[in-house]
Amino acid sequence: LKKRNNKKKKDIVTITDEAKEELKKIISTNEKENNNKNNLNSNNNLNSNNNINNKNNLNSNNYTNNNSDNKTILKLFFITKGCNGLTHSFNFISKNDIHKEDEIIYDDQNNILLVIDRKCILYVINTTLDYYKDDLNEKFIFKNPNITSICPCGTSFHFTKKK
């Protein structure tokens, strides 16, 4: 992977400070769980199924770990779900799983913060990713001007193809 040069390019997705901190927490937790799993596997030859379901799924945001070593990078993609068609989802991947056409967003220390699946890039341009937390709820909020309709429950959304 090429490191970003000193010229800061504008990311296609704006990530608020709150969302950056939460993404870093999720990545850190996953790294710790991977390290613990690796220690168990090497010491006891155990195979553990490590599915990550962080923050009780944060409503429609899914977090999964494909149960392989070094899967410490979060990738954003869409899945078909709900009454309106699509929902955002996250998956942990390794650096080797990053496609050359995926969009990579770096944090201030030039570490990979988020990878956006190449099939989603055109649909997330100018999106703001925020994180909301109160006494009852916590979730990522995608403020996406490209979405043309959202189901009443807020689980899924739809894009209209531009002519």
PDB file of N, CA and C in Angstrom, residues 94-104 115-118:
ATOM      1  N   SER A  94      -7.836  -7.750   6.118  1.00  0.00           N
ATOM      2  CA  SER A  94      -6.396  -7.542   6.254  1.00  0.00           C
ATOM      3  C   SER A  94      -5.929  -6.618   5.131  1.00  0.00           C
ATOM      4  N   LYS A  95      -4.707  -6.147   5.222  1.00  0.00           N
ATOM      5  CA  LYS A  95      -4.169  -5.292   4.163  1.00  0.00           C
ATOM      6  C   LYS A  95      -4.172  -6.005   2.820  1.00  0.00           C
ATOM      7  N   ASN A  96      -3.972  -7.311   2.842  1.00  0.00           N
ATOM      8  CA  ASN A  96      -3.964  -8.079   1.592  1.00  0.00           C
ATOM      9  C   ASN A  96      -5.331  -8.123   0.921  1.00  0.00           C
ATOM     10  N   ASP A  97      -6.383  -7.854   1.687  1.00  0.00           N
ATOM     11  CA  ASP A  97      -7.742  -7.888   1.151  1.00  0.00           C
ATOM     12  C   ASP A  97      -8.177  -6.560   0.521  1.00  0.00           C
ATOM     13  N   ILE A  98      -7.346  -5.539   0.624  1.00  0.00           N
ATOM     14  CA  ILE A  98      -7.691  -4.243   0.056  1.00  0.00           C
ATOM     15  C   ILE A  98      -7.479  -4.292  -1.457  1.00  0.00           C
ATOM     16  N   HIS A  99      -8.535  -4.006  -2.195  1.00  0.00           N
ATOM     17  CA  HIS A  99      -8.466  -3.982  -3.649  1.00  0.00           C
ATOM     18  C   HIS A  99      -7.845  -2.657  -4.082  1.00  0.00           C
ATOM     19  N   LYS A 100      -7.133  -2.669  -5.180  1.00  0.00           N
ATOM     20  CA  LYS A 100      -6.442  -1.453  -5.634  1.00  0.00           C
ATOM     21  C   LYS A 100      -7.406  -0.316  -5.943  1.00  0.00           C
ATOM     22  N   GLU A 101      -8.677  -0.621  -6.207  1.00  0.00           N
ATOM     23  CA  GLU A 101      -9.655   0.419  -6.496  1.00  0.00           C
ATOM     24  C   GLU A 101     -10.476   0.828  -5.272  1.00  0.00           C
ATOM     25  N   ASP A 102     -10.267   0.189  -4.127  1.00  0.00           N
ATOM     26  CA  ASP A 102     -10.933   0.606  -2.897  1.00  0.00           C
ATOM     27  C   ASP A 102     -10.411   1.973  -2.483  1.00  0.00           C
ATOM     28  N   GLU A 103     -11.224   2.723  -1.789  1.00  0.00           N
ATOM     29  CA  GLU A 103     -10.820   4.032  -1.259  1.00  0.00           C
ATOM     30  C   GLU A 103     -10.330   3.833   0.172  1.00  0.00           C
ATOM     31  N   ILE A 104      -9.165   4.387   0.486  1.00  0.00           N
ATOM     32  CA  ILE A 104      -8.590   4.257   1.818  1.00  0.00           C
ATOM     33  C   ILE A 104      -8.614   5.615   2.498  1.00  0.00           C
ATOM     34  N   VAL A 115     -11.612   1.578   5.054  1.00  0.00           N
ATOM     35  CA  VAL A 115     -11.537   1.269   3.627  1.00  0.00           C
ATOM     36  C   VAL A 115     -12.962   1.247   3.103  1.00  0.00           C
ATOM     37  N   ILE A 116     -13.174   1.892   1.981  1.00  0.00           N
ATOM     38  CA  ILE A 116     -14.495   1.911   1.364  1.00  0.00           C
ATOM     39  C   ILE A 116     -14.458   1.022   0.131  1.00  0.00           C
ATOM     40  N   ASP A 117     -15.344   0.056   0.107  1.00  0.00           N
ATOM     41  CA  ASP A 117     -15.414  -0.892  -1.000  1.00  0.00           C
ATOM     42  C   ASP A 117     -15.576  -0.148  -2.321  1.00  0.00           C
ATOM     43  N   ARG A 118     -14.849  -0.609  -3.307  1.00  0.00           N
ATOM     44  CA  ARG A 118     -14.829   0.059  -4.623  1.00  0.00           C
ATOM     45  C   ARG A 118     -16.212   0.145  -5.243  1.00  0.00           C
TER      46      ARG A 118
END
